[in-house]
mmCIF file of C-alpha atoms in Angstrom:
data_model
loop_
_atom_site.group_PDB
_atom_site.id
_atom_site.type_symbol
_atom_site.label_atom_id
_atom_site.label_comp_id
_atom_site.label_asym_id
_atom_site.label_seq_id
_atom_site.Cartn_x
_atom_site.Cartn_y
_atom_site.Cartn_z
ATOM 1 C CA UNK I 1 87.309 126.161 118.293
ATOM 2 C CA UNK I 2 90.476 124.631 119.122
ATOM 3 C CA UNK I 3 91.485 123.292 122.454
ATOM 4 C CA UNK I 4 95.249 122.933 123.425
ATOM 5 C CA UNK I 5 95.954 120.515 126.151
ATOM 6 C CA UNK I 6 99.711 120.189 126.498
ATOM 7 C CA UNK I 7 101.125 119.372 123.353
ATOM 8 C CA UNK I 8 97.746 118.087 121.944
ATOM 9 C CA UNK I 9 95.695 120.453 119.723
ATOM 10 C CA UNK I 10 91.975 119.232 119.504
ATOM 11 C CA UNK I 11 89.457 120.762 116.703
ATOM 12 C CA UNK I 12 86.096 121.119 118.524
ATOM 13 C CA UNK I 13 84.373 122.216 115.297
ATOM 14 C CA UNK I 14 82.817 119.010 114.176
ATOM 15 C CA UNK I 15 80.785 120.635 111.793
ATOM 16 C CA UNK I 16 82.994 121.037 109.050
ATOM 17 C CA UNK I 17 81.845 117.766 107.367
ATOM 18 C CA UNK I 18 78.300 117.499 108.617
ATOM 19 C CA UNK I 19 75.630 120.242 109.927
ATOM 20 C CA UNK I 20 74.089 119.263 113.270
ATOM 21 C CA UNK I 21 70.835 118.884 110.854
ATOM 22 C CA UNK I 22 72.415 116.305 109.085
ATOM 23 C CA UNK I 23 73.836 114.535 112.125
ATOM 24 C CA UNK I 24 70.733 114.630 113.834
ATOM 25 C CA UNK I 25 68.997 112.807 110.564
ATOM 26 C CA UNK I 26 71.762 110.330 110.390
ATOM 27 C CA UNK I 27 71.501 109.118 113.950
ATOM 28 C CA UNK I 28 67.640 109.355 114.086
ATOM 29 C CA UNK I 29 67.749 106.892 111.216
ATOM 30 C CA UNK I 30 70.327 104.585 112.382
ATOM 31 C CA UNK I 31 68.612 104.240 115.813
ATOM 32 C CA UNK I 32 65.903 101.727 114.386
ATOM 33 C CA UNK I 33 67.305 98.123 114.033
ATOM 34 C CA UNK I 34 65.504 97.679 110.609
ATOM 35 C CA UNK I 35 66.896 100.819 109.325
ATOM 36 C CA UNK I 36 70.643 99.537 110.246
ATOM 37 C CA UNK I 37 69.650 96.466 108.378
ATOM 38 C CA UNK I 38 68.552 97.975 105.456
ATOM 39 C CA UNK I 39 71.638 99.885 105.375
ATOM 40 C CA UNK I 40 73.839 96.958 105.606
ATOM 41 C CA UNK I 41 72.190 95.021 102.937
ATOM 42 C CA UNK I 42 72.136 98.000 100.629
ATOM 43 C CA UNK I 43 76.043 98.336 101.017
ATOM 44 C CA UNK I 44 76.822 94.829 100.231
ATOM 45 C CA UNK I 45 74.527 94.957 97.062
ATOM 46 C CA UNK I 46 71.398 97.251 95.614
ATOM 47 C CA UNK I 47 68.261 95.749 96.241
ATOM 48 C CA UNK I 48 64.787 96.547 95.369
ATOM 49 C CA UNK I 49 62.267 98.110 97.778
ATOM 50 C CA UNK I 50 60.276 94.649 97.257
ATOM 51 C CA UNK I 51 63.175 92.560 98.181
ATOM 52 C CA UNK I 52 63.667 94.467 100.976
ATOM 53 C CA UNK I 53 60.134 94.339 102.125
ATOM 54 C CA UNK I 54 59.762 90.776 101.847
ATOM 55 C CA UNK I 55 62.691 90.100 104.720
ATOM 56 C CA UNK I 56 60.673 91.909 107.300
ATOM 57 C CA UNK I 57 57.669 91.076 109.183
ATOM 58 C CA UNK I 58 55.856 94.401 108.128
ATOM 59 C CA UNK I 59 54.155 95.840 105.387
ATOM 60 C CA UNK I 60 55.648 97.050 102.155
ATOM 61 C CA UNK I 61 54.455 100.695 102.983
ATOM 62 C CA UNK I 62 56.327 100.590 106.355
ATOM 63 C CA UNK I 63 59.549 99.400 104.575
ATOM 64 C CA UNK I 64 59.109 102.160 102.068
ATOM 65 C CA UNK I 65 58.897 104.577 104.941
ATOM 66 C CA UNK I 66 61.939 103.356 106.431
ATOM 67 C CA UNK I 67 63.778 103.698 103.109
ATOM 68 C CA UNK I 68 62.561 107.183 102.800
ATOM 69 C CA UNK I 69 63.953 108.008 106.461
ATOM 70 C CA UNK I 70 67.116 106.661 105.153
ATOM 71 C CA UNK I 71 67.327 108.355 101.914
ATOM 72 C CA UNK I 72 66.328 111.531 103.827
ATOM 73 C CA UNK I 73 69.619 111.074 106.073
ATOM 74 C CA UNK I 74 71.645 110.465 102.893
ATOM 75 C CA UNK I 75 72.297 106.822 103.874
ATOM 76 C CA UNK I 76 70.806 105.284 101.014
ATOM 77 C CA UNK I 77 69.787 106.272 97.268
ATOM 78 C CA UNK I 78 66.828 105.146 95.236
ATOM 79 C CA UNK I 79 66.634 104.962 91.644
ATOM 80 C CA UNK I 80 64.214 103.337 88.979
ATOM 81 C CA UNK I 81 65.065 100.538 86.767
ATOM 82 C CA UNK I 82 62.043 99.664 84.672
ATOM 83 C CA UNK I 83 59.220 98.945 87.053
ATOM 84 C CA UNK I 84 61.680 98.562 90.260
ATOM 85 C CA UNK I 85 62.796 100.972 92.834
ATOM 86 C CA UNK I 86 66.333 99.955 93.495
ATOM 87 C CA UNK I 87 67.927 100.924 97.064
ATOM 88 C CA UNK I 88 71.843 101.283 97.340
ATOM 89 C CA UNK I 89 73.523 102.448 100.080
ATOM 90 C CA UNK I 90 75.638 105.492 100.282
ATOM 91 C CA UNK I 91 79.329 104.958 101.630
ATOM 92 C CA UNK I 92 79.987 108.599 101.343
ATOM 93 C CA UNK I 93 77.669 109.121 103.958
ATOM 94 C CA UNK I 94 79.074 106.231 106.075
ATOM 95 C CA UNK I 95 82.435 107.646 105.868
ATOM 96 C CA UNK I 96 81.180 110.869 107.064
ATOM 97 C CA UNK I 97 79.427 109.494 110.045
ATOM 98 C CA UNK I 98 82.729 107.447 110.684
ATOM 99 C CA UNK I 99 85.104 110.722 110.599
ATOM 100 C CA UNK I 100 82.594 112.295 113.039
ATOM 101 C CA UNK I 101 82.807 109.383 115.463
ATOM 102 C CA UNK I 102 86.733 109.341 114.769
ATOM 103 C CA UNK I 103 86.762 113.087 115.953
ATOM 104 C CA UNK I 104 84.734 112.158 118.992
ATOM 105 C CA UNK I 105 87.067 109.180 119.764
ATOM 106 C CA UNK I 106 90.203 111.627 119.709
ATOM 107 C CA UNK I 107 88.558 113.741 122.096
ATOM 108 C CA UNK I 108 87.842 110.768 124.560
ATOM 109 C CA UNK I 109 91.321 109.364 124.303
ATOM 110 C CA UNK I 110 92.899 112.980 124.879
ATOM 111 C CA UNK I 111 90.552 113.501 127.869
ATOM 112 C CA UNK I 112 91.513 109.866 129.172
ATOM 113 C CA UNK I 113 95.371 110.523 128.785
ATOM 114 C CA UNK I 114 94.879 113.848 130.932
ATOM 115 C CA UNK I 115 93.157 111.852 133.631
ATOM 116 C CA UNK I 116 96.067 109.227 133.310
ATOM 117 C CA UNK I 117 98.443 112.440 133.681
ATOM 118 C CA UNK I 118 96.659 113.630 136.645
ATOM 119 C CA UNK I 119 96.926 110.241 138.369
ATOM 120 C CA UNK I 120 100.454 109.622 137.480
ATOM 121 C CA UNK I 121 101.269 113.013 139.139
ATOM 122 C CA UNK I 122 99.207 112.369 142.389
ATOM 123 C CA UNK I 123 101.179 109.084 142.890
ATOM 124 C CA UNK I 124 103.444 109.390 146.092
ATOM 125 C CA UNK I 125 107.004 108.985 145.020
ATOM 126 C CA UNK I 126 108.949 106.484 147.413
#
């Protein structure tokens, strides 16, 4: 759907790059502080699950579950190197999320601009 507001055209079809299910999984995954930290750390450089687990006051199994949630959301990938399971942040997924948030920002900005125009129109002229 496209909304026309004066000379501004806003696409409200935000599903072009992410499905509703993908958005739900991503934001559910990012709702947890530990998972956000894991994403940040693995975007800087890949880390083993063991190295990640050493930084948190929780069991190895709990960290593995956090990594599995992030992997299910597409925010990290995991691969084996020898006996280690290495986790790497997925910048492409972060870019897709940023695109979605940018679209929301454009919508919000357009609404604010419309409100400003309404207020300007209501001001008495002296």
